[in-house]
Amino acid sequence: MSSHGAPIPMTSTKSGPLHGVANVPGDKSISHRSLILGALSVGETRVSGLLEGQDVLDTGKAMRAFGADVINHGGGEWSVHGVGVGGFAEPAGVIDCGNSGTGVRLIMGAMATTPITTTFTGDASLNGRPMGRITDPLALFGTQAYGRSGGRLPMTLVGCEAPVPVRYTVPMPSAQVKSAVLLAGLNAPGQTVVIEAEATRDHTERMLTGFGAEVSVEHTGDGRVITLTGQPELVPQTIVVPRDPSSAAFPVCAALIVEGSDVLVPNIGLNPTRAGLFTTLREMGADLTYENEREEGGEPVADLRARFSPDMVGIDVPPERAASMIDEYPVLSVVAAFAKGKTYMAGVKELRVKESDRIDAMAVGLRANGVTVDETEDSWTVHGLEAGGVPGGGTCATHLDHRIAMSFLCLGLASQTPVKIDDGGAIATSFPIFETLMSDLGADLQRDPQ
Ligand code: S3P
């Protein structure tokens, strides 16, 4: 089943060259944070280029339930009239975050240090994901959590009346955990310190600074040490959301594997905490160039140009790069199937607790299409079959996971026989225009009768 309705089975068929310009939607991570930080400011935050995917819409709905005024002006223009740090009202109903781990985890952090009680739920995928990684550090502030076994949703959080600042070392590479602690620290007096051994996406730190909070980052032997001074008055901002590198990954990777393709994907943020996939593809020999490199809003940005690359080779992807491309391993495994030799991806056990167990979902689906995949708990290897060498013909289970669905649809565009997925419904959570955008480039994607 898709997140919000009946399943949408789809077929992807070997396509002619993909050509044209792919304007992918706004960045999902920055879109969630724009709405949440806007709601925690006093006054009007204006946001343009917001991703209008279901995940972000659910976060917008949640911010309204906490008392913020969230207005859609059309054409990607939104405004948020915030209630200020500590100003969240107790929601009248249950907060349903749908499919979104980022949404629920960041919102838990944002309400945890305000004395209100909130019950959270989500779809079948989200209700299966671990929340203890968030509620453990929130308990240090004084927040109580009552959930299902294994720390799963539905879960009720009782925000604390008199929070104390915390010092917390994040035990796994997770920007969601880091961000939840920082957002909770906003309403605690004094300094909240978060330490991460490996750098993860740094949008929360950057945006908090933009909204006027005092945030410092120090690089030490223990990793990145982030210090936030609590109880700031956040100042509303005007935010232009950059296009999402994680969504750009799909037209880029499709162009690399479909014969004769040449696709331009403009205005993609190349923040080093997000751009690991593109570095990896270039190391594999992909014809992927950065055009018109520039800085926008303090972030490196470029237009990506991807052309069919028949001579890509498998590589060992360094584990220390994992955090900067964690959402891109599914589509990388598809490219790896069309490369020569093995692609080994290590240090990726976080993939097992995403919207689905992404190692397992990709391994099973790739095998169903004639590709050999080995896996351990925290690594996997794809045995490449070279350009044009993937048989296809399989049906893939997508487990309510947008990136699994889009990855297998990319696989079918270059496989010898069509590839089917059981449900493309979840694609709307992050990339609602995926089908039209890919079809406009020349991709043969069809919805099957149910
Ligand atoms: C995100 C962090 C990552 C990523 C997710 C978005 C964020 O999750 O997979 O899609 O916006 O902070 P983890 O923090 O669980 O690695």
Short mmCIF file of C-alpha atoms and ligand atoms in Angstrom, two decimals:
data_model
loop_
_atom_site.label_atom_id
_atom_site.label_comp_id
_atom_site.label_asym_id
_atom_site.label_seq_id
_atom_site.Cartn_x
_atom_site.Cartn_y
_atom_site.Cartn_z
CA MET A 1 0.00 0.00 0.00
CA SER A 2 1.14 3.52 -0.65
CA SER A 3 1.42 5.90 2.28
CA HIS A 4 -1.88 7.63 1.68
CA GLY A 5 -3.98 5.39 -0.55
CA ALA A 6 -4.25 2.32 -2.75
CA PRO A 7 -1.05 0.81 -4.18
CA ILE A 8 0.19 2.18 -7.51
CA PRO A 9 1.94 -0.66 -9.38
CA MET A 10 4.27 0.61 -12.12
CA THR A 11 6.46 -0.65 -14.97
CA SER A 12 9.66 0.87 -16.26
CA THR A 13 10.83 -0.08 -19.73
CA LYS A 14 14.12 0.25 -21.60
CA SER A 15 14.13 3.79 -22.94
CA GLY A 16 15.75 5.77 -25.71
CA PRO A 17 18.22 8.49 -24.78
CA LEU A 18 17.15 10.75 -21.92
CA HIS A 19 17.53 14.35 -22.97
CA GLY A 20 16.72 17.74 -21.53
CA VAL A 21 16.66 19.78 -18.36
CA ALA A 22 15.47 18.24 -15.08
CA ASN A 23 14.27 20.85 -12.57
CA VAL A 24 14.03 18.75 -9.42
CA PRO A 25 12.04 19.97 -6.38
CA GLY A 26 13.27 21.74 -3.27
CA ASP A 27 15.45 20.09 -0.65
CA LYS A 28 13.46 17.93 1.76
CA SER A 29 15.75 18.42 4.77
CA ILE A 30 15.78 22.20 4.38
CA SER A 31 12.02 22.32 3.72
CA HIS A 32 11.18 20.54 7.01
CA ARG A 33 13.57 22.80 8.92
CA SER A 34 12.18 25.97 7.28
CA LEU A 35 8.69 25.20 8.58
CA ILE A 36 9.83 24.11 12.04
CA LEU A 37 12.24 27.01 12.62
CA GLY A 38 9.68 29.40 11.14
CA ALA A 39 7.17 28.11 13.72
CA LEU A 40 9.73 28.67 16.50
CA SER A 41 10.33 32.32 15.49
CA VAL A 42 8.18 35.28 16.36
CA GLY A 43 6.81 36.88 13.19
CA GLU A 44 6.63 35.93 9.53
CA THR A 45 9.12 33.63 7.80
CA ARG A 46 8.80 33.54 3.99
CA VAL A 47 9.85 30.38 2.17
CA SER A 48 10.15 29.94 -1.59
CA GLY A 49 10.93 26.72 -3.42
CA LEU A 50 9.50 24.62 -0.58
CA LEU A 51 9.23 20.91 -1.42
CA GLU A 52 5.50 20.23 -1.57
CA GLY A 53 5.93 16.50 -1.00
CA GLN A 54 3.68 14.71 1.48
CA ASP A 55 6.43 14.49 4.13
CA VAL A 56 6.81 18.26 4.25
CA LEU A 57 3.05 18.90 3.98
CA ASP A 58 2.63 16.69 7.07
CA THR A 59 5.20 18.80 8.93
CA GLY A 60 3.32 21.96 7.88
CA LYS A 61 0.09 20.46 9.24
CA ALA A 62 1.85 19.60 12.49
CA MET A 63 3.18 23.17 12.88
CA ARG A 64 -0.41 24.43 12.53
CA ALA A 65 -1.49 22.01 15.27
CA PHE A 66 1.17 23.55 17.57
CA GLY A 67 -0.27 27.02 16.93
CA ALA A 68 1.77 28.42 14.02
CA ASP A 69 0.03 29.90 11.01
CA VAL A 70 1.33 28.11 7.91
CA ILE A 71 0.06 29.56 4.63
CA ASN A 72 0.51 28.23 1.10
CA HIS A 73 0.58 31.18 -1.33
CA GLY A 74 0.94 28.90 -4.37
CA GLY A 75 3.89 28.26 -6.69
CA GLY A 76 6.15 27.02 -3.91
CA GLU A 77 5.73 30.26 -1.90
CA TRP A 78 4.84 29.72 1.75
CA SER A 79 4.77 31.78 4.91
CA VAL A 80 4.94 30.73 8.53
CA HIS A 81 3.80 33.01 11.37
CA GLY A 82 5.64 31.49 14.30
CA VAL A 83 4.87 31.36 18.00
CA GLY A 84 8.44 31.63 19.29
CA VAL A 85 10.77 29.31 21.23
CA GLY A 86 8.73 27.71 24.04
CA GLY A 87 5.51 29.01 22.48
CA PHE A 88 4.10 25.75 21.08
CA ALA A 89 0.48 25.11 22.15
CA GLU A 90 -0.68 21.59 23.00
CA PRO A 91 -2.18 20.01 19.86
CA ALA A 92 -5.84 19.05 20.11
CA GLY A 93 -5.34 15.80 18.20
CA VAL A 94 -2.73 13.22 17.29
CA ILE A 95 0.22 14.41 15.15
CA ASP A 96 0.40 12.15 12.10
CA CYS A 97 3.79 12.46 10.39
CA GLY A 98 2.88 10.00 7.65
CA ASN A 99 6.04 8.43 6.20
CA SER A 100 8.51 10.96 7.54
CA GLY A 101 11.23 10.04 10.01
CA THR A 102 12.75 13.50 9.66
CA GLY A 103 9.39 15.15 10.35
CA VAL A 104 8.54 13.19 13.48
CA ARG A 105 12.04 13.22 14.96
CA LEU A 106 12.63 16.94 14.48
CA ILE A 107 9.17 17.82 15.76
CA MET A 108 9.68 15.65 18.84
CA GLY A 109 12.81 17.67 19.57
CA ALA A 110 11.05 20.96 18.92
CA MET A 111 8.22 20.25 21.44
CA ALA A 112 10.21 18.28 24.04
CA THR A 113 11.19 21.17 26.28
CA THR A 114 7.78 22.87 26.33
CA PRO A 115 5.29 21.65 28.98
CA ILE A 116 2.75 20.16 26.58
CA THR A 117 1.77 16.57 25.83
CA THR A 118 1.73 15.29 22.24
CA THR A 119 0.92 11.92 20.69
CA PHE A 120 2.70 11.04 17.44
CA THR A 121 1.88 8.43 14.83
CA GLY A 122 2.70 7.62 11.22
CA ASP A 123 2.15 5.10 8.45
CA ALA A 124 3.15 1.43 8.68
CA SER A 125 6.74 2.23 7.67
CA LEU A 126 7.22 5.04 10.20
CA ASN A 127 5.49 3.13 13.00
CA GLY A 128 8.10 0.38 12.55
CA ARG A 129 11.11 2.68 12.94
CA PRO A 130 13.14 3.18 16.13
CA MET A 131 12.39 6.31 18.15
CA GLY A 132 14.50 5.40 21.20
CA ARG A 133 17.42 7.16 19.50
CA ILE A 134 15.42 10.39 19.94
CA THR A 135 13.64 9.79 23.25
CA ASP A 136 16.89 8.69 25.02
CA PRO A 137 18.59 12.09 24.64
CA LEU A 138 15.29 13.94 25.18
CA ALA A 139 14.95 12.16 28.55
CA LEU A 140 18.16 13.93 29.63
CA PHE A 141 16.32 17.26 29.30
CA GLY A 142 13.49 15.82 31.43
CA THR A 143 11.07 14.78 28.65
CA GLN A 144 9.02 11.61 29.20
CA ALA A 145 8.03 9.24 26.39
CA TYR A 146 5.47 6.45 26.34
CA GLY A 147 5.51 4.38 23.17
CA ARG A 148 5.01 0.86 21.90
CA SER A 149 7.55 -1.90 22.48
CA GLY A 150 10.94 -1.29 20.92
CA GLY A 151 10.41 2.47 21.24
CA ARG A 152 8.00 2.57 18.28
CA LEU A 153 5.16 4.91 17.37
CA PRO A 154 2.41 5.63 18.25
CA MET A 155 4.11 7.42 21.10
CA THR A 156 3.22 10.16 23.55
CA LEU A 157 5.78 12.72 24.67
CA VAL A 158 5.32 14.79 27.80
CA GLY A 159 7.41 17.92 27.39
CA CYS A 160 9.26 19.17 30.44
CA GLU A 161 8.42 22.21 32.52
CA ALA A 162 11.96 23.02 33.66
CA PRO A 163 14.40 21.59 31.09
CA VAL A 164 18.10 21.34 31.88
CA PRO A 165 20.69 21.78 29.10
CA VAL A 166 22.46 18.58 28.04
CA ARG A 167 25.76 17.39 26.66
CA TYR A 168 25.14 14.47 24.32
CA THR A 169 27.33 12.33 22.07
CA VAL A 170 25.21 10.98 19.23
CA PRO A 171 25.86 7.22 19.16
CA MET A 172 25.17 6.73 15.44
CA PRO A 173 25.73 9.04 12.45
CA SER A 174 22.33 10.75 12.37
CA ALA A 175 21.43 14.31 11.49
CA GLN A 176 17.92 13.66 12.75
CA VAL A 177 19.14 12.81 16.26
CA LYS A 178 21.59 15.71 16.30
CA SER A 179 18.85 18.07 15.14
CA ALA A 180 16.27 16.82 17.64
CA VAL A 181 18.70 17.51 20.51
CA LEU A 182 19.55 20.98 19.19
CA LEU A 183 15.88 21.87 18.72
CA ALA A 184 15.11 20.68 22.27
CA GLY A 185 18.10 22.70 23.51
CA LEU A 186 16.50 25.87 22.15
CA ASN A 187 14.14 26.07 25.13
CA ALA A 188 16.63 24.94 27.78
CA PRO A 189 18.62 27.58 29.67
CA GLY A 190 22.39 27.59 29.25
CA GLN A 191 24.41 25.66 26.68
CA THR A 192 23.38 22.41 25.03
CA VAL A 193 26.30 20.54 23.48
CA VAL A 194 25.99 17.84 20.81
CA ILE A 195 29.00 15.82 19.72
CA GLU A 196 29.05 13.78 16.53
CA ALA A 197 31.98 11.51 15.69
CA GLU A 198 31.21 11.74 11.96
CA ALA A 199 29.92 14.88 10.27
CA THR A 200 26.30 14.53 9.12
CA ARG A 201 24.25 17.05 7.14
CA ASP A 202 24.63 20.41 8.85
CA HIS A 203 21.46 22.22 7.76
CA THR A 204 20.16 22.59 11.33
CA GLU A 205 23.35 24.29 12.54
CA ARG A 206 23.46 26.58 9.49
CA MET A 207 19.78 27.49 9.66
CA LEU A 208 19.76 28.03 13.44
CA THR A 209 22.59 30.51 12.94
CA GLY A 210 20.59 32.16 10.15
CA PHE A 211 17.58 32.49 12.48
CA GLY A 212 19.78 34.30 15.01
CA ALA A 213 20.68 31.54 17.48
CA GLU A 214 24.19 31.37 18.90
CA VAL A 215 25.74 28.17 17.55
CA SER A 216 29.43 27.32 17.47
CA VAL A 217 31.10 24.30 15.87
CA GLU A 218 34.48 23.04 16.95
CA HIS A 219 36.41 20.17 15.38
CA THR A 220 38.12 18.08 18.06
CA GLY A 221 39.59 14.58 18.41
CA ASP A 222 36.06 13.40 19.40
CA GLY A 223 34.52 14.85 16.24
CA ARG A 224 32.29 17.89 15.67
CA VAL A 225 31.29 19.60 18.89
CA ILE A 226 28.23 21.82 18.42
CA THR A 227 27.33 24.26 21.18
CA LEU A 228 23.98 26.03 21.23
CA THR A 229 23.07 28.80 23.65
CA GLY A 230 19.50 28.21 24.78
CA GLN A 231 16.44 30.45 24.88
CA PRO A 232 17.29 32.76 21.98
CA GLU A 233 14.63 34.85 20.30
CA LEU A 234 14.63 33.40 16.79
CA VAL A 235 14.27 36.05 14.11
CA PRO A 236 12.03 35.23 11.10
CA GLN A 237 13.87 34.69 7.83
CA THR A 238 13.36 34.78 4.09
CA ILE A 239 14.43 31.37 2.84
CA VAL A 240 15.06 30.23 -0.73
CA VAL A 241 15.15 26.43 -0.58
CA PRO A 242 17.82 24.98 -2.90
CA ARG A 243 16.97 22.00 -5.13
CA ASP A 244 17.46 18.60 -3.52
CA PRO A 245 20.67 16.70 -4.37
CA SER A 246 18.97 13.49 -3.18
CA SER A 247 16.24 13.97 -5.80
CA ALA A 248 18.77 15.07 -8.44
CA ALA A 249 20.40 11.67 -7.94
CA PHE A 250 17.60 9.94 -9.89
CA PRO A 251 17.75 11.80 -13.25
CA VAL A 252 21.56 11.91 -12.93
CA CYS A 253 21.90 8.16 -12.38
CA ALA A 254 19.29 7.34 -15.03
CA ALA A 255 21.22 9.42 -17.58
CA LEU A 256 24.46 7.59 -16.76
CA ILE A 257 22.96 4.15 -17.52
CA VAL A 258 20.57 4.88 -20.44
CA GLU A 259 22.36 4.78 -23.78
CA GLY A 260 22.87 8.11 -25.52
CA SER A 261 21.57 10.26 -22.64
CA ASP A 262 22.58 13.85 -21.88
CA VAL A 263 20.69 15.53 -19.03
CA LEU A 264 21.20 18.85 -17.26
CA VAL A 265 20.06 19.12 -13.62
CA PRO A 266 20.36 22.80 -12.67
CA ASN A 267 20.91 24.50 -9.29
CA ILE A 268 21.92 21.58 -7.14
CA GLY A 269 23.41 22.23 -3.74
CA LEU A 270 26.83 20.62 -3.34
CA ASN A 271 27.15 21.06 0.42
CA PRO A 272 29.93 18.56 1.25
CA THR A 273 27.69 16.91 3.87
CA ARG A 274 25.29 15.94 1.04
CA ALA A 275 27.33 15.48 -2.15
CA GLY A 276 29.05 12.11 -1.56
CA LEU A 277 27.15 10.36 -4.35
CA PHE A 278 28.45 12.69 -7.04
CA THR A 279 32.06 12.22 -5.88
CA THR A 280 31.53 8.45 -5.91
CA LEU A 281 30.02 8.43 -9.40
CA ARG A 282 32.94 10.46 -10.74
CA GLU A 283 35.38 7.99 -9.15
CA MET A 284 33.50 5.20 -10.97
CA GLY A 285 34.20 6.98 -14.26
CA ALA A 286 30.80 8.62 -14.72
CA ASP A 287 30.61 11.44 -17.26
CA LEU A 288 29.22 13.84 -14.65
CA THR A 289 30.35 17.45 -14.75
CA TYR A 290 29.68 20.49 -12.61
CA GLU A 291 28.78 23.52 -14.73
CA ASN A 292 28.35 27.12 -13.64
CA GLU A 293 29.80 26.44 -10.15
CA ARG A 294 28.87 29.24 -7.74
CA GLU A 295 27.85 30.09 -4.18
CA GLU A 296 24.23 30.75 -3.24
CA GLY A 297 23.09 31.57 0.28
CA GLY A 298 26.50 30.47 1.56
CA GLU A 299 26.22 27.03 -0.09
CA PRO A 300 28.20 25.70 -3.08
CA VAL A 301 25.81 25.16 -6.00
CA ALA A 302 26.28 23.89 -9.57
CA ASP A 303 24.34 22.67 -12.59
CA LEU A 304 24.98 18.93 -12.95
CA ARG A 305 25.43 17.50 -16.43
CA ALA A 306 25.20 13.72 -16.73
CA ARG A 307 25.84 11.80 -19.92
CA PHE A 308 25.61 8.08 -20.73
CA SER A 309 28.72 6.42 -19.28
CA PRO A 310 29.29 2.94 -20.71
CA ASP A 311 32.72 2.48 -19.11
CA MET A 312 31.99 2.88 -15.40
CA VAL A 313 33.86 0.57 -13.02
CA GLY A 314 32.93 -0.71 -9.58
CA ILE A 315 34.80 0.78 -6.61
CA ASP A 316 35.06 0.46 -2.83
CA VAL A 317 33.00 3.35 -1.47
CA PRO A 318 34.86 4.66 1.59
CA PRO A 319 32.81 4.15 4.78
CA GLU A 320 33.69 7.65 5.99
CA ARG A 321 31.71 9.00 3.02
CA ALA A 322 28.52 7.17 4.05
CA ALA A 323 26.88 10.02 5.97
CA SER A 324 27.22 12.38 3.00
CA MET A 325 25.32 10.02 0.67
CA ILE A 326 23.23 7.92 3.05
CA ASP A 327 20.00 8.37 1.05
CA GLU A 328 21.74 7.70 -2.27
CA TYR A 329 22.95 4.09 -1.78
CA PRO A 330 19.81 2.56 -3.32
CA VAL A 331 20.26 4.41 -6.61
CA LEU A 332 24.04 3.95 -6.46
CA SER A 333 23.45 0.19 -6.31
CA VAL A 334 21.48 0.50 -9.56
CA VAL A 335 24.36 2.33 -11.28
CA ALA A 336 26.74 -0.29 -9.85
CA ALA A 337 24.74 -3.01 -11.62
CA PHE A 338 25.70 -1.36 -14.95
CA ALA A 339 29.40 -0.89 -14.03
CA LYS A 340 32.24 -3.30 -14.67
CA GLY A 341 33.29 -5.25 -11.55
CA LYS A 342 32.20 -5.06 -7.95
CA THR A 343 31.01 -2.05 -5.99
CA TYR A 344 31.55 -2.53 -2.25
CA MET A 345 29.64 -0.29 0.15
CA ALA A 346 30.70 -0.52 3.81
CA GLY A 347 29.80 1.24 7.06
CA VAL A 348 26.15 1.54 6.08
CA LYS A 349 24.14 -0.22 8.79
CA GLU A 350 21.97 2.90 9.15
CA LEU A 351 20.44 1.85 5.82
CA ARG A 352 18.66 -0.94 7.68
CA VAL A 353 16.50 1.53 9.68
CA LYS A 354 15.38 3.93 6.96
CA GLU A 355 11.85 3.99 5.47
CA SER A 356 12.64 0.31 4.81
CA ASP A 357 15.65 -1.94 5.36
CA ARG A 358 17.25 -0.49 2.25
CA ILE A 359 20.06 -3.04 1.92
CA ASP A 360 17.58 -5.89 2.02
CA ALA A 361 15.00 -4.20 -0.21
CA MET A 362 17.58 -3.40 -2.91
CA ALA A 363 19.35 -6.77 -2.66
CA VAL A 364 16.11 -8.72 -3.08
CA GLY A 365 14.90 -6.56 -5.98
CA LEU A 366 18.26 -6.52 -7.78
CA ARG A 367 18.51 -10.31 -7.51
CA ALA A 368 14.98 -10.60 -8.96
CA ASN A 369 16.36 -8.73 -11.98
CA GLY A 370 19.43 -10.91 -12.48
CA VAL A 371 22.02 -8.97 -10.48
CA THR A 372 24.19 -10.69 -7.85
CA VAL A 373 24.33 -8.92 -4.48
CA ASP A 374 26.10 -10.00 -1.26
CA GLU A 375 25.27 -8.43 2.08
CA THR A 376 26.44 -8.36 5.68
CA GLU A 377 24.82 -6.46 8.54
CA ASP A 378 26.62 -3.23 7.63
CA SER A 379 27.92 -3.68 4.09
CA TRP A 380 26.89 -4.89 0.68
CA THR A 381 28.45 -5.66 -2.69
CA VAL A 382 26.84 -5.33 -6.10
CA HIS A 383 28.40 -7.41 -8.89
CA GLY A 384 28.24 -5.21 -11.97
CA LEU A 385 27.09 -6.57 -15.34
CA GLU A 386 28.37 -3.62 -17.43
CA ALA A 387 26.36 -1.30 -19.67
CA GLY A 388 23.33 -3.03 -21.14
CA GLY A 389 24.05 -6.23 -19.13
CA VAL A 390 21.16 -6.26 -16.63
CA PRO A 391 18.45 -8.79 -17.62
CA GLY A 392 15.55 -7.14 -15.71
CA GLY A 393 12.14 -8.80 -15.82
CA GLY A 394 11.60 -8.82 -12.05
CA THR A 395 8.94 -7.35 -9.79
CA CYS A 396 10.26 -5.40 -6.81
CA ALA A 397 8.66 -4.81 -3.43
CA THR A 398 9.06 -1.18 -2.39
CA HIS A 399 7.99 -1.37 1.30
CA LEU A 400 6.45 2.16 1.36
CA ASP A 401 9.91 3.53 0.54
CA HIS A 402 10.09 6.33 -2.05
CA ARG A 403 13.80 5.88 -2.78
CA ILE A 404 13.44 2.13 -3.32
CA ALA A 405 10.56 2.76 -5.75
CA MET A 406 12.45 5.42 -7.76
CA SER A 407 15.66 3.34 -7.81
CA PHE A 408 13.95 0.31 -9.35
CA LEU A 409 12.16 2.50 -11.90
CA CYS A 410 15.61 3.82 -12.92
CA LEU A 411 16.86 0.22 -13.17
CA GLY A 412 14.10 -0.65 -15.66
CA LEU A 413 15.05 2.22 -17.98
CA ALA A 414 18.28 0.44 -18.94
CA SER A 415 17.45 -3.25 -18.32
CA GLN A 416 16.89 -5.69 -21.18
CA THR A 417 13.31 -6.43 -20.10
CA PRO A 418 10.90 -4.22 -18.11
CA VAL A 419 11.12 -3.91 -14.33
CA LYS A 420 7.96 -3.71 -12.22
CA ILE A 421 7.39 -2.23 -8.78
CA ASP A 422 4.47 -3.14 -6.54
CA ASP A 423 3.75 0.43 -5.45
CA GLY A 424 4.97 3.85 -6.54
CA GLY A 425 2.68 5.70 -4.11
CA ALA A 426 5.45 6.62 -1.68
CA ILE A 427 7.29 8.61 -4.39
CA ALA A 428 4.96 11.52 -3.60
CA THR A 429 6.53 11.87 -0.14
CA SER A 430 9.70 13.45 -1.57
CA PHE A 431 9.44 13.82 -5.36
CA PRO A 432 5.81 14.33 -6.42
CA ILE A 433 6.77 15.34 -9.99
CA PHE A 434 9.07 12.33 -10.56
CA GLU A 435 6.90 10.60 -13.18
CA THR A 436 6.33 13.72 -15.32
CA LEU A 437 9.90 14.94 -14.98
CA MET A 438 11.36 11.57 -16.01
CA SER A 439 8.80 11.06 -18.81
CA ASP A 440 9.61 14.53 -20.19
CA LEU A 441 13.27 13.45 -20.39
CA GLY A 442 12.19 10.40 -22.43
CA ALA A 443 11.74 7.72 -19.75
CA ASP A 444 9.14 5.04 -20.42
CA LEU A 445 7.30 4.80 -17.07
CA GLN A 446 3.77 3.40 -16.93
CA ARG A 447 1.20 2.91 -14.21
CA ASP A 448 -0.20 -0.64 -14.36
CA PRO A 449 -3.85 -1.53 -13.94
CA GLN A 450 -4.40 -2.57 -10.30
C1 S3P B 1 17.79 13.63 7.31
C2 S3P B 1 18.73 12.83 7.89
C3 S3P B 1 19.02 11.47 7.44
C4 S3P B 1 18.39 11.17 6.08
C5 S3P B 1 16.98 11.69 5.97
C6 S3P B 1 16.98 13.19 6.16
C7 S3P B 1 17.59 15.00 7.84
O1 S3P B 1 18.48 10.56 8.39
O2 S3P B 1 18.41 9.78 5.84
O3 S3P B 1 16.43 11.39 4.71
O4 S3P B 1 16.94 15.82 7.17
O5 S3P B 1 18.10 15.27 8.93
P1 S3P B 1 19.34 10.05 9.67
O6 S3P B 1 19.51 11.19 10.57
O7 S3P B 1 18.49 8.97 10.28
O8 S3P B 1 20.62 9.53 9.08
#
